[in-house]
Coordinates of C-alpha atoms and ligand atoms in Angstrom, one line a residue:
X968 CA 0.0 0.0 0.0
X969 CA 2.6 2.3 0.7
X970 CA 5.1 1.6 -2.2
X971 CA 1.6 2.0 -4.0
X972 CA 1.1 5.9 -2.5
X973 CA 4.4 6.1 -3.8
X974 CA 4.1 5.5 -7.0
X975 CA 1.1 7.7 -7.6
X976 CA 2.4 11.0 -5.8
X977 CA 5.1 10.6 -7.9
X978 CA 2.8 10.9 -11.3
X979 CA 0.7 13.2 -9.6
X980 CA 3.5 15.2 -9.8
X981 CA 5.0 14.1 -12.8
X982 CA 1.7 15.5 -14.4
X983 CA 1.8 18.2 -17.1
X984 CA -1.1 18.9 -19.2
X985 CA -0.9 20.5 -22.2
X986 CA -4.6 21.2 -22.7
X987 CA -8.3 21.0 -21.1
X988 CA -8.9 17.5 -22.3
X989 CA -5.9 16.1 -20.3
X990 CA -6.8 17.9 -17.2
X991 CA -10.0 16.1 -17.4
X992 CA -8.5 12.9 -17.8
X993 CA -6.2 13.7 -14.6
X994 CA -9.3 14.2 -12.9
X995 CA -10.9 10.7 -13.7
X996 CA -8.0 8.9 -13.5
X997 CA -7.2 9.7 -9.8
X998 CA -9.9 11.8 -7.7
X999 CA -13.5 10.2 -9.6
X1000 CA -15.2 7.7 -7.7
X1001 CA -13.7 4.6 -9.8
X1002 CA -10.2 6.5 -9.9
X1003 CA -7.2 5.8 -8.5
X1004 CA -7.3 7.6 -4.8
X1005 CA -10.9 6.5 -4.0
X1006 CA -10.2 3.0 -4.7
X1007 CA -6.7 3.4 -1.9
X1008 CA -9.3 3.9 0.6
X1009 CA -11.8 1.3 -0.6
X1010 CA -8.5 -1.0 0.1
X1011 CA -7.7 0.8 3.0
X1012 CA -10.1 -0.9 5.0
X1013 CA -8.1 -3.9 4.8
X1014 CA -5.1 -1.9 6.4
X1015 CA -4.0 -4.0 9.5
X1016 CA -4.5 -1.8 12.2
X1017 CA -1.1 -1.1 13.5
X1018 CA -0.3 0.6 10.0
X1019 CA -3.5 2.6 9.8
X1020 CA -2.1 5.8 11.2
X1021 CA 1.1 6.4 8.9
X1022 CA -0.7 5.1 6.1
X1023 CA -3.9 7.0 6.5
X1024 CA -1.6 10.3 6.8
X1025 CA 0.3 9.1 3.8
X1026 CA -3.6 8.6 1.7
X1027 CA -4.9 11.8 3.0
X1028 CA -1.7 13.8 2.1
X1029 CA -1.9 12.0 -1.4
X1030 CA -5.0 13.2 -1.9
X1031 CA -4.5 16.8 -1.1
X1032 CA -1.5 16.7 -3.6
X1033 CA -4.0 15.2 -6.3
X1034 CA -6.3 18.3 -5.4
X1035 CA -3.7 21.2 -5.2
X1036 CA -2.1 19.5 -8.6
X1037 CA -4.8 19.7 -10.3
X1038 CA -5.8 23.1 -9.4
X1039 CA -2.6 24.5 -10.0
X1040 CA -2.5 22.7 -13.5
X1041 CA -5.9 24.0 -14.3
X1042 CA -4.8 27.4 -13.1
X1043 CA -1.5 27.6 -15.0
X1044 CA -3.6 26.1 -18.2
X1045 CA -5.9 29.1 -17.8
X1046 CA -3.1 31.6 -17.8
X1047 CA -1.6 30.2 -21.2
X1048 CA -5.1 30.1 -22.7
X1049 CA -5.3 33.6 -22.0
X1050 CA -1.9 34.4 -23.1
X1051 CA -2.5 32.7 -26.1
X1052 CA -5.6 34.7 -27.2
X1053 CA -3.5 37.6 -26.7
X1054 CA -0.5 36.6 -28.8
X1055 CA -1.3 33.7 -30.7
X1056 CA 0.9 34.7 -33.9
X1057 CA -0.4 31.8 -35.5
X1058 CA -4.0 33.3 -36.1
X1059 CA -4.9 34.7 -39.6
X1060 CA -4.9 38.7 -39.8
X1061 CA -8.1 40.4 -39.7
X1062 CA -9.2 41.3 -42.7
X1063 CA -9.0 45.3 -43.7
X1064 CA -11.8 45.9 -45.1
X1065 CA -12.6 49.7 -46.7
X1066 CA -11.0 52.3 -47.8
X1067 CA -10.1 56.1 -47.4
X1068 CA -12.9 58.6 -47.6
X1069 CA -11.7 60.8 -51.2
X1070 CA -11.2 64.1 -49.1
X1071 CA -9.0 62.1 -46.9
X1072 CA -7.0 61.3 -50.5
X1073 CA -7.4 64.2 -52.4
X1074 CA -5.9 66.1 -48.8
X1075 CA -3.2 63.5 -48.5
X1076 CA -2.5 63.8 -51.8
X1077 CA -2.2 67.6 -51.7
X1078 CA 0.1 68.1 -48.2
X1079 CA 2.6 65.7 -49.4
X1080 CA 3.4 68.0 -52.7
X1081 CA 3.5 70.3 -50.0
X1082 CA 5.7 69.0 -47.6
X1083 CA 8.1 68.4 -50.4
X1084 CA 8.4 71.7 -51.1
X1085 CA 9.4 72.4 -47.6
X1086 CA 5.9 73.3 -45.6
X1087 CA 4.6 71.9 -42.5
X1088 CA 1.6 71.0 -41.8
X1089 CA -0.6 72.9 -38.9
X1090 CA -3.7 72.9 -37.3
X1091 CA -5.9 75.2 -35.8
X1092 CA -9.0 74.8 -34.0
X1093 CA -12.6 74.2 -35.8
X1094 CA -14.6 76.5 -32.8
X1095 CA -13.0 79.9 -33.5
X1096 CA -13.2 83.8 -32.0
X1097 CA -14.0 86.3 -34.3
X1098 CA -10.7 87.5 -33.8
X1099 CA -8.9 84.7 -35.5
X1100 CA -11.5 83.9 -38.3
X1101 CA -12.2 87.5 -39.4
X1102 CA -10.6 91.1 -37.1
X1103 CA -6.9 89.6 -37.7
X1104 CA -7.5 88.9 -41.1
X1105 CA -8.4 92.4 -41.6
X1106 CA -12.4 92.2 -42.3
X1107 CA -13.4 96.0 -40.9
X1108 CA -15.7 95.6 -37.7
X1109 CA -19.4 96.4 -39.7
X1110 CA -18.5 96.1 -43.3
X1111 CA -19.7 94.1 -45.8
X1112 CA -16.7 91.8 -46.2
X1113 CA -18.1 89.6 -43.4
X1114 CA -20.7 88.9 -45.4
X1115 CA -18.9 87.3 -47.8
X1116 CA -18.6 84.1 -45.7
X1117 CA -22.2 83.5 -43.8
X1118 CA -21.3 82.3 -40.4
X1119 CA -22.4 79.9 -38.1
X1120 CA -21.9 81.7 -34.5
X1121 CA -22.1 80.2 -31.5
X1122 CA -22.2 82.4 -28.9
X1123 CA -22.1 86.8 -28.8
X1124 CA -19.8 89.1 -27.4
X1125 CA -17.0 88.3 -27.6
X1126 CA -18.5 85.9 -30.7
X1127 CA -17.5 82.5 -31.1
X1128 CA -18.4 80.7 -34.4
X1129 CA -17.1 77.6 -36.2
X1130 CA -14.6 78.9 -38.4
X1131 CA -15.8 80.0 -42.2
X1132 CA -12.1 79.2 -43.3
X1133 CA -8.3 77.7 -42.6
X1134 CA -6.9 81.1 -42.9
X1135 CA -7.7 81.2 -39.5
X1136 CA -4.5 78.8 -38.5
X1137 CA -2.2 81.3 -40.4
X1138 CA -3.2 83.7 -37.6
X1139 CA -2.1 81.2 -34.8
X1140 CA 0.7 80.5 -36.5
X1141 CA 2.1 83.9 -36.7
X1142 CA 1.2 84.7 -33.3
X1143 CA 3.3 82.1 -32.0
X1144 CA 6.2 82.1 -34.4
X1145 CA 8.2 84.5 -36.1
X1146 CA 9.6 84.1 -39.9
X1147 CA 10.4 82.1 -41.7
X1148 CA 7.3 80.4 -41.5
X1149 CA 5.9 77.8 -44.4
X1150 CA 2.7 75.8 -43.3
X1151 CA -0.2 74.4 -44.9
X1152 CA -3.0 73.5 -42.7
X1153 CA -6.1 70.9 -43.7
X1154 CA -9.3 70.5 -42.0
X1155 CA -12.8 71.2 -42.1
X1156 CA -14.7 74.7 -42.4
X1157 CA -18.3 75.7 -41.8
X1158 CA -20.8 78.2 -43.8
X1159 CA -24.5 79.0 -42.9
X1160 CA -25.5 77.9 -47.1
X1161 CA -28.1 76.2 -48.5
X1162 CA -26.9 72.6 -49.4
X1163 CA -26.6 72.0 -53.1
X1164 CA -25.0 70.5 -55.7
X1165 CA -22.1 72.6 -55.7
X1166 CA -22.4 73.7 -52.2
X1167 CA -22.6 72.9 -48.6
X1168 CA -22.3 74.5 -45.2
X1169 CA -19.3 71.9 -44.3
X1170 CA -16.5 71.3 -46.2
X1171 CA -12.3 70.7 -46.3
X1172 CA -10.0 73.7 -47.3
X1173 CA -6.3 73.4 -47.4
X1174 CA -4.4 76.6 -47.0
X1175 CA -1.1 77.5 -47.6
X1176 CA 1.2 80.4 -46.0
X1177 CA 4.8 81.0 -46.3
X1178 CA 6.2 84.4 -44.7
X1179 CA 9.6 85.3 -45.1
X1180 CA 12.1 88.1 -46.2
X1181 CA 11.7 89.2 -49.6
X1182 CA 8.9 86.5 -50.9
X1183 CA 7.0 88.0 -53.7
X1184 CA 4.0 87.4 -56.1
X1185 CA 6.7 85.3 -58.2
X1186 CA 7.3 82.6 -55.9
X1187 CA 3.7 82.0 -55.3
X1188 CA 3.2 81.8 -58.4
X1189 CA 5.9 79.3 -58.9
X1190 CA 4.9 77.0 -56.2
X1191 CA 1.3 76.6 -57.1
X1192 CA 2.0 76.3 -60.9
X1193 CA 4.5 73.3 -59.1
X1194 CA 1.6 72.2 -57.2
X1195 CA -0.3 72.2 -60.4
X1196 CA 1.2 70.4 -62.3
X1197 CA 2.3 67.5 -59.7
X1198 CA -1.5 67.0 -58.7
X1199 CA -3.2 67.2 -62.6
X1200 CA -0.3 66.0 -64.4
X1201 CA 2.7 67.8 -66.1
X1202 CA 0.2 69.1 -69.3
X1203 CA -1.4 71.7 -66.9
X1204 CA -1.7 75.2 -67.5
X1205 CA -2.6 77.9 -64.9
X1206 CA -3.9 81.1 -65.1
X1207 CA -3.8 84.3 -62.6
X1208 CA -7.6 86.2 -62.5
X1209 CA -7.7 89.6 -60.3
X1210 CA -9.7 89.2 -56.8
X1211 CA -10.6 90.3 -53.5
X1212 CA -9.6 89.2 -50.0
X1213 CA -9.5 91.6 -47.2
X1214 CA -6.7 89.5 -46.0
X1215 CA -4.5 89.6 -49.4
X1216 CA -2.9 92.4 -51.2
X1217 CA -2.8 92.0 -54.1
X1218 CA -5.4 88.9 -54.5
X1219 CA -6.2 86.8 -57.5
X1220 CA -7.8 83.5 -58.2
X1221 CA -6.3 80.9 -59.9
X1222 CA -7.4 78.5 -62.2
X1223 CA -5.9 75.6 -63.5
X1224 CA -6.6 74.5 -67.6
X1225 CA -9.5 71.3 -67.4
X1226 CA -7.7 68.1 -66.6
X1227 CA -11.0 66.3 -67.8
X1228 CA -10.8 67.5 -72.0
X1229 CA -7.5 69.1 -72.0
X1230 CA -9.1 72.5 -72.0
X1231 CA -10.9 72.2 -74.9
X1232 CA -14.1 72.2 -73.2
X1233 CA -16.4 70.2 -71.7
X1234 CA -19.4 70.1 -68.8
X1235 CA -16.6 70.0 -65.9
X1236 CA -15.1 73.3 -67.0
X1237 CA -18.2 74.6 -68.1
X1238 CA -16.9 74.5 -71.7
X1239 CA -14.1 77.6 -71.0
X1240 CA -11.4 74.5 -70.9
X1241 CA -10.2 76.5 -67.3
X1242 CA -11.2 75.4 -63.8
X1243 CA -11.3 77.8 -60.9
X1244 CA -9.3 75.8 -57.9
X1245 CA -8.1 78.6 -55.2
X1246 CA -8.2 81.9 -54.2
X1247 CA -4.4 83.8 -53.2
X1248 CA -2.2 86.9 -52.7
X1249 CA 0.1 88.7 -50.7
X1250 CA -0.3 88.8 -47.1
X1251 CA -1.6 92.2 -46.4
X1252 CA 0.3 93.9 -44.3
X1253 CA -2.2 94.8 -41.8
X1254 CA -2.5 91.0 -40.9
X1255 CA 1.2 90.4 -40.4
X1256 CA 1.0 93.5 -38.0
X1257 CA -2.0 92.2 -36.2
X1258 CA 0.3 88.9 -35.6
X1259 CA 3.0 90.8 -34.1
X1260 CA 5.4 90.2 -37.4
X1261 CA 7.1 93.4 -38.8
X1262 CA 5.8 94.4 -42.5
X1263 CA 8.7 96.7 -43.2
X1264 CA 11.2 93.3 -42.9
X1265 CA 8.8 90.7 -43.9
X1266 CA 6.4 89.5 -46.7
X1267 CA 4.6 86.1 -47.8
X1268 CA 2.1 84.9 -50.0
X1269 CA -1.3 82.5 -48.6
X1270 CA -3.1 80.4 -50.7
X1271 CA -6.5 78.5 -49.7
X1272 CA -8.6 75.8 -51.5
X1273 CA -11.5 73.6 -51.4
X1274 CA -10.4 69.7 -50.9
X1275 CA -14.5 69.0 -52.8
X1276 CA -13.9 71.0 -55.6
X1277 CA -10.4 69.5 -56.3
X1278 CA -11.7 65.8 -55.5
X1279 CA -14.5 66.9 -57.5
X1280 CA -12.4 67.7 -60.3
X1281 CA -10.3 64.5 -59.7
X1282 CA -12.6 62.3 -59.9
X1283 CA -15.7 63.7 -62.0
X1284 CA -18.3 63.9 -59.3
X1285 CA -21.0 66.1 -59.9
X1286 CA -22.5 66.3 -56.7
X1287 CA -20.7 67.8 -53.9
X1288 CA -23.1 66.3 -51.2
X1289 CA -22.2 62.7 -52.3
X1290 CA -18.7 63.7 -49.9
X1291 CA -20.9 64.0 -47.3
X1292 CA -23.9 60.7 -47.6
X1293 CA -21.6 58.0 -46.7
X1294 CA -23.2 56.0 -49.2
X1295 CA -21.4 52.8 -49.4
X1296 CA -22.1 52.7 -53.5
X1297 CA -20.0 55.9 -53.3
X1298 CA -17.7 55.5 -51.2
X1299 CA -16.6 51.4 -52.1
X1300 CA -15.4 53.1 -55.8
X1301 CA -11.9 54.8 -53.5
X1302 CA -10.5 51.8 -52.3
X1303 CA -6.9 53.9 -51.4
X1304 CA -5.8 52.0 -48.5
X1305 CA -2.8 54.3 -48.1
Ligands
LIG1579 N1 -9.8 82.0 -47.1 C1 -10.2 82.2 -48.5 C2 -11.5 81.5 -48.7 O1 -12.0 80.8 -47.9 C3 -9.2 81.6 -49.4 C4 -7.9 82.3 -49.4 C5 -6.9 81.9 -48.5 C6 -7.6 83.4 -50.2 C7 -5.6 82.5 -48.5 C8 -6.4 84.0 -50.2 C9 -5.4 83.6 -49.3 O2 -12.2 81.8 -49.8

């Protein structure tokens, strides 16, 4: 009987199972009814009584180590299980599924001609003060330029109001920095306008502002014909057209030649063979002054333009709300997953 106690204590312990199924065979094999331990004290009845004591202490203490090996095992099992889930390297990947929204492309797309040219991008927030979106960018308090850009507000004195445009991160950038300064900020912009085809009150701009000594009307010129022709191909053409900003002197719009006929003329251009993509100029002075940057040493050039009307253009949608639907039909056609 005792060389029998032995013998199992040592397999109890010898026992290592490598999964659930063996744990349970453990379990029958030893501690069930018909096992192994329950039978020892079936026999033990037939223990002369002399060697009842050290052999009854030696069948209870087998028992507890059947019990505390077990649990350990299953315990220790449990832990790799979990382990396993976590890092099993051996499981197929998810599958991606999807793919980037076009604004997300067409933005991409546009910083990284950017950032090879030097810029960096910046961000600015989306809830703005009217100091930011409009006095610093020299709309007059009361005049009619603030019209131009129909504005959610938020709140009244001081106003707050989602910003109508990105050329409200140039002013954050120039507070905090002094020249040179190149940046180009993405991101979202908000206008109180009745949702159309060709309008909506959200959409993306990118804007572009590069502050220096000595930057003229030249070198913005030069880096958005650049731009130009790295995002339409090298055939493009641009054009200069005479505008208005209160925050540019002098301003102009530019258009680029139709991408979609080669500029002779089709329903994307309108059939004039140019499309209009962004408005520009030189930083008026009175805005580099309201951002604590001296006019008389420094100049730059800003740029902004609609991430729709460019994707638009890209990709020959004619319905600006589309961006906007999430409309799987639509959106499974841009299946970018860089
Ligand atoms: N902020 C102008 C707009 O929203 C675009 C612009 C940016 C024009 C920078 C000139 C310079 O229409």
């Amino acid at each position: 009987m005792k060389e029998k106690i032995i013998e199992l204590s040592k397999q109890i312990r010898q026992f290592d199972p490598q999964n659930k199924q063996q744990l349970e065979e453990f379990k029958i094999k030893f501690l069930s009814k018909k096992g192994m331990i329950p039978s020892l004290f079936q026999e033990f009845k037939q223990v002369p009584p002399e060697e009842r004591k050290t052999i009854g202490i030696l069948l209870n203490e087998l028992k507890q180590l059947a019990h505390e090996h077990l649990e350990a095992s299953a315990l220790k099992f449990e832990e790799i299980v979990s382990q396993t889930v976590q890092i099993d390297t051996s499981l197929p990947a998810a599958s991606i599924t999807g793919g980037r929204h076009p604004i997300s492309i067409v933005s991409r797309d546009i910083n990284t001609i950017f950032e090879r040219l030097g810029f960096v991008i910046a961000e600015g927030p989306e809830i703005e003060d009217d100091f930011h979106n409009f006095t610093a960018l020299n709309f007059p308090e009361e005049h009619p330029a603030r019209d131009m850009q129909d504005t959610f507000f938020i709140a009244k004195s001081p106003d707050i109001a989602l910003r109508t445009h990105t050329s409200s991160v140039q002013v954050r950038v120039m507070e905090q920095s002094q020249p040179p300064i190149r940046i180009i900020a993405p991101g979202r912009v908000f206008r109180n306008e009745a949702i159309s085809a060709r309008a909506h009150c959200i959409f993306h701009q990118v804007e572009g502002l590069y502050i220096d000594k000595d930057v003229s009307f030249a070198d913005l010129k030069q880096t958005l014909f650049y731009f130009a022709r790295e995002f339409f191909g090298t055939n493009t053409k641009i054009r200069f057209r005479p505008s208005y900003f209160p925050f540019t002197e002098t301003s102009a719009e530019m258009d680029v030649s139709c991408n979609i006929c080669g500029g002779k003329g089709c329903t994307v251009c309108k059939y004039s063979g140019w499309v209009e993509i962004l408005g520009c100029g030189m930083v008026d002075p009175n805005v580099l002054e309201a951002c604590n940057i001296n006019p008389e040493i420094y100049s730059g050039y800003a740029f902004g333009m609609g991430i729709e009307r460019i994707a638009m253009m890209k990709y020959q949608i004619n319905d600006l709300r589309l961006f906007f639907e999430n409309d799987m039909r639509f959106l499974s056609q841009f299946s970018s997953l860089v």
